[in-house]
């Protein structure tokens, strides 16, 4: 479960970062970029908080 959350959160982090490059290249509009970044940020904070900063004792 923890590995799946990591994959989802890193994909959301990529969704947060990549639209800025796509706007710079002229592939997407700034409005779409803002929407994608918002979605990526929400997913990142909701999934990363579930697996980050947990002690090893809690996993046993």
Tab-separated table of N, CA, C and O in Angstrom:
chain	number	residue	atom	x	y	z
A	1	UNK	N	0.824	-1.193	0.000
A	1	UNK	CA	0.000	0.000	0.000
A	1	UNK	C	0.873	1.264	0.000
A	1	UNK	O	0.553	2.223	-0.688
A	2	UNK	N	1.951	1.209	0.790
A	2	UNK	CA	2.824	2.367	0.881
A	2	UNK	C	3.497	2.658	-0.458
A	2	UNK	O	3.648	3.817	-0.846
A	3	UNK	N	3.868	1.619	-1.200
A	3	UNK	CA	4.502	1.824	-2.506
A	3	UNK	C	3.534	2.421	-3.514
A	3	UNK	O	3.928	3.243	-4.347
A	4	UNK	N	2.285	2.028	-3.452
A	4	UNK	CA	1.275	2.582	-4.360
A	4	UNK	C	1.069	4.067	-4.064
A	4	UNK	O	0.971	4.888	-4.979
A	5	UNK	N	1.037	4.422	-2.773
A	5	UNK	CA	0.892	5.829	-2.405
A	5	UNK	C	2.088	6.654	-2.872
A	5	UNK	O	1.929	7.803	-3.300
A	6	UNK	N	3.272	6.068	-2.799
A	6	UNK	CA	4.462	6.776	-3.274
A	6	UNK	C	4.388	7.029	-4.774
A	6	UNK	O	4.709	8.129	-5.245
A	7	UNK	N	3.967	6.037	-5.527
A	7	UNK	CA	3.855	6.189	-6.978
A	7	UNK	C	2.834	7.270	-7.328
A	7	UNK	O	3.084	8.131	-8.179
A	8	UNK	N	1.686	7.239	-6.655
A	8	UNK	CA	0.647	8.241	-6.922
A	8	UNK	C	1.133	9.633	-6.549
A	8	UNK	O	0.934	10.597	-7.300
A	9	UNK	N	1.812	9.749	-5.412
A	9	UNK	CA	2.249	11.073	-4.984
A	9	UNK	C	3.355	11.625	-5.878
A	9	UNK	O	3.388	12.824	-6.160
A	10	UNK	N	4.263	10.776	-6.362
A	10	UNK	CA	5.295	11.266	-7.267
A	10	UNK	C	4.727	11.611	-8.642
A	10	UNK	O	5.192	12.546	-9.298
A	11	UNK	N	3.705	10.885	-9.071
A	11	UNK	CA	3.036	11.240	-10.320
A	11	UNK	C	2.314	12.586	-10.170
A	11	UNK	O	2.320	13.409	-11.094
A	12	UNK	N	1.730	12.809	-9.010
A	12	UNK	CA	1.077	14.093	-8.761
A	12	UNK	C	2.097	15.223	-8.682
A	12	UNK	O	1.834	16.342	-9.133
A	13	UNK	N	3.267	14.939	-8.141
A	13	UNK	CA	4.321	15.942	-8.110
A	13	UNK	C	4.778	16.295	-9.520
A	13	UNK	O	5.016	17.463	-9.841
A	14	UNK	N	4.861	15.293	-10.380
A	14	UNK	CA	5.198	15.551	-11.787
A	14	UNK	C	4.096	16.365	-12.461
A	14	UNK	O	4.376	17.232	-13.294
A	15	UNK	N	2.846	16.093	-12.083
A	15	UNK	CA	1.723	16.859	-12.627
A	15	UNK	C	1.766	18.304	-12.145
A	15	UNK	O	1.278	19.206	-12.820
A	16	UNK	N	2.365	18.534	-10.999
A	16	UNK	CA	2.508	19.888	-10.492
A	16	UNK	C	3.628	20.640	-11.209
A	16	UNK	O	3.535	21.835	-11.449
A	17	UNK	N	4.690	19.938	-11.570
A	17	UNK	CA	5.861	20.598	-12.155
A	17	UNK	C	5.820	20.721	-13.680
A	17	UNK	O	6.267	21.715	-14.240
A	18	UNK	N	5.321	19.724	-14.357
A	18	UNK	CA	5.417	19.684	-15.816
A	18	UNK	C	4.589	20.738	-16.561
A	18	UNK	O	5.024	21.181	-17.632
A	19	UNK	N	3.434	21.179	-16.078
A	19	UNK	CA	2.683	22.179	-16.852
A	19	UNK	C	3.435	23.487	-17.081
A	19	UNK	O	3.238	24.136	-18.107
A	20	UNK	N	4.296	23.861	-16.162
A	20	UNK	CA	5.035	25.111	-16.371
A	20	UNK	C	5.951	25.016	-17.587
A	20	UNK	O	6.102	25.984	-18.337
A	21	UNK	N	6.547	23.854	-17.800
A	21	UNK	CA	7.381	23.671	-18.983
A	21	UNK	C	6.547	23.626	-20.264
A	21	UNK	O	6.982	24.108	-21.311
A	22	UNK	N	5.368	23.037	-20.163
A	22	UNK	CA	4.488	22.967	-21.329
A	22	UNK	C	3.972	24.348	-21.728
A	22	UNK	O	3.814	24.631	-22.918
A	23	UNK	N	3.717	25.208	-20.754
A	23	UNK	CA	3.314	26.580	-21.063
A	23	UNK	C	4.484	27.323	-21.691
A	23	UNK	O	4.320	28.083	-22.649
A	24	UNK	N	5.671	27.108	-21.173
A	24	UNK	CA	6.857	27.766	-21.717
A	24	UNK	C	7.068	27.392	-23.180
A	24	UNK	O	7.444	28.235	-23.994
A	25	UNK	N	6.808	26.132	-23.532
A	25	UNK	CA	6.954	25.685	-24.920
A	25	UNK	C	5.763	26.087	-25.785
A	25	UNK	O	5.797	25.937	-26.997
A	26	UNK	N	4.674	26.554	-25.177
A	26	UNK	CA	3.500	26.969	-25.928
A	26	UNK	C	2.567	25.826	-26.269
A	26	UNK	O	1.722	25.956	-27.143
A	27	UNK	N	2.688	24.714	-25.569
A	27	UNK	CA	1.864	23.542	-25.869
A	27	UNK	C	0.490	23.648	-25.222
A	27	UNK	O	-0.519	23.252	-25.811
A	28	UNK	N	0.430	24.189	-23.996
A	28	UNK	CA	-0.854	24.355	-23.313
A	28	UNK	C	-1.016	25.812	-22.898
A	28	UNK	O	-0.055	26.578	-22.882
A	29	UNK	N	-2.232	26.179	-22.538
A	29	UNK	CA	-2.514	27.548	-22.118
A	29	UNK	C	-2.209	27.711	-20.626
A	29	UNK	O	-2.205	26.730	-19.876
A	30	UNK	N	-1.985	28.931	-20.181
A	30	UNK	CA	-1.757	29.156	-18.749
A	30	UNK	C	-2.948	28.747	-17.875
A	30	UNK	O	-2.760	28.301	-16.741
A	31	UNK	N	-4.161	28.890	-18.392
A	31	UNK	CA	-5.338	28.498	-17.620
A	31	UNK	C	-5.356	26.992	-17.356
A	31	UNK	O	-5.656	26.540	-16.260
A	32	UNK	N	-5.039	26.223	-18.392
A	32	UNK	CA	-4.964	24.771	-18.229
A	32	UNK	C	-3.826	24.398	-17.289
A	32	UNK	O	-3.956	23.483	-16.481
A	33	UNK	N	-2.741	25.141	-17.367
A	33	UNK	CA	-1.608	24.899	-16.487
A	33	UNK	C	-2.002	25.088	-15.023
A	33	UNK	O	-1.643	24.282	-14.164
A	34	UNK	N	-2.739	26.130	-14.739
A	34	UNK	CA	-3.174	26.395	-13.371
A	34	UNK	C	-4.076	25.278	-12.853
A	34	UNK	O	-3.972	24.864	-11.707
A	35	UNK	N	-4.956	24.805	-13.709
A	35	UNK	CA	-5.860	23.725	-13.315
A	35	UNK	C	-5.095	22.440	-13.025
A	35	UNK	O	-5.333	21.783	-12.006
A	36	UNK	N	-4.168	22.094	-13.909
A	36	UNK	CA	-3.381	20.873	-13.712
A	36	UNK	C	-2.505	20.963	-12.464
A	36	UNK	O	-2.371	19.989	-11.714
A	37	UNK	N	-1.938	22.132	-12.231
A	37	UNK	CA	-1.108	22.311	-11.044
A	37	UNK	C	-1.926	22.207	-9.763
A	37	UNK	O	-1.466	21.646	-8.770
A	38	UNK	N	-3.132	22.733	-9.778
A	38	UNK	CA	-4.005	22.641	-8.613
A	38	UNK	C	-4.374	21.187	-8.332
A	38	UNK	O	-4.313	20.727	-7.178
A	39	UNK	N	-4.724	20.450	-9.361
A	39	UNK	CA	-5.061	19.033	-9.196
A	39	UNK	C	-3.861	18.256	-8.668
A	39	UNK	O	-3.979	17.451	-7.735
A	40	UNK	N	-2.690	18.504	-9.243
A	40	UNK	CA	-1.483	17.821	-8.787
A	40	UNK	C	-1.142	18.144	-7.353
A	40	UNK	O	-0.731	17.269	-6.580
A	41	UNK	N	-1.326	19.399	-6.953
A	41	UNK	CA	-1.034	19.801	-5.580
A	41	UNK	C	-1.974	19.130	-4.588
A	41	UNK	O	-1.536	18.643	-3.535
A	42	UNK	N	-3.239	19.089	-4.915
A	42	UNK	CA	-4.211	18.456	-4.018
A	42	UNK	C	-3.915	16.970	-3.864
A	42	UNK	O	-3.916	16.435	-2.752
A	43	UNK	N	-3.640	16.300	-4.975
A	43	UNK	CA	-3.324	14.867	-4.907
A	43	UNK	C	-2.023	14.640	-4.160
A	43	UNK	O	-1.908	13.710	-3.344
A	44	UNK	N	-1.015	15.477	-4.395
A	44	UNK	CA	0.275	15.326	-3.714
A	44	UNK	C	0.110	15.431	-2.200
A	44	UNK	O	0.575	14.578	-1.457
A	45	UNK	N	-0.562	16.484	-1.730
A	45	UNK	CA	-0.702	16.659	-0.289
A	45	UNK	C	-1.584	15.597	0.350
A	45	UNK	O	-1.367	15.217	1.505
A	46	UNK	N	-2.561	15.090	-0.375
A	46	UNK	CA	-3.431	14.071	0.217
A	46	UNK	C	-2.768	12.695	0.255
A	46	UNK	O	-3.053	11.899	1.148
A	47	UNK	N	-1.873	12.399	-0.682
A	47	UNK	CA	-1.242	11.077	-0.673
A	47	UNK	C	0.099	11.074	0.043
A	47	UNK	O	0.423	10.111	0.734
A	48	UNK	N	0.879	12.130	-0.102
A	48	UNK	CA	2.203	12.149	0.521
A	48	UNK	C	2.104	12.201	2.037
A	48	UNK	O	2.960	11.656	2.741
A	49	UNK	N	1.067	12.822	2.545
A	49	UNK	CA	0.922	12.897	3.999
A	49	UNK	C	0.632	11.529	4.622
A	49	UNK	O	0.821	11.345	5.821
A	50	UNK	N	0.198	10.585	3.822
A	50	UNK	CA	-0.102	9.257	4.353
A	50	UNK	C	1.134	8.377	4.503
A	50	UNK	O	1.120	7.431	5.275
A	51	UNK	N	2.212	8.669	3.776
A	51	UNK	CA	3.378	7.795	3.869
A	51	UNK	C	4.646	8.495	4.341
A	51	UNK	O	5.606	7.844	4.735
A	52	UNK	N	4.678	9.809	4.344
A	52	UNK	CA	5.885	10.510	4.788
A	52	UNK	C	5.901	10.675	6.309
A	52	UNK	O	4.867	10.758	6.947
A	53	UNK	N	7.109	10.701	6.866
A	53	UNK	CA	7.342	10.941	8.292
A	53	UNK	C	6.675	9.916	9.196
A	53	UNK	O	6.220	10.236	10.270
A	54	UNK	N	6.626	8.703	8.755
A	54	UNK	CA	6.115	7.630	9.599
A	54	UNK	C	7.309	6.844	10.114
A	54	UNK	O	8.233	6.558	9.382
A	55	UNK	N	7.262	6.487	11.377
A	55	UNK	CA	8.358	5.715	11.928
A	55	UNK	C	8.280	4.265	11.460
A	55	UNK	O	7.217	3.781	11.060
A	56	UNK	N	9.384	3.591	11.511
A	56	UNK	CA	9.444	2.203	11.056
A	56	UNK	C	8.638	1.273	11.962
A	56	UNK	O	8.187	0.228	11.547
A	57	UNK	N	8.432	1.642	13.209
A	57	UNK	CA	7.688	0.808	14.147
A	57	UNK	C	6.224	0.704	13.785
A	57	UNK	O	5.568	-0.287	14.063
A	58	UNK	N	5.678	1.728	13.155
A	58	UNK	CA	4.265	1.718	12.794
A	58	UNK	C	3.973	0.751	11.662
A	58	UNK	O	2.848	0.320	11.489
A	59	UNK	N	4.977	0.417	10.862
A	59	UNK	CA	4.751	-0.466	9.713
A	59	UNK	C	4.710	-1.920	10.104
A	59	UNK	O	4.258	-2.754	9.347
A	60	UNK	N	5.192	-2.285	11.270
A	60	UNK	CA	5.267	-3.686	11.678
A	60	UNK	C	3.964	-4.209	12.127
A	60	UNK	O	2.959	-3.794	12.250
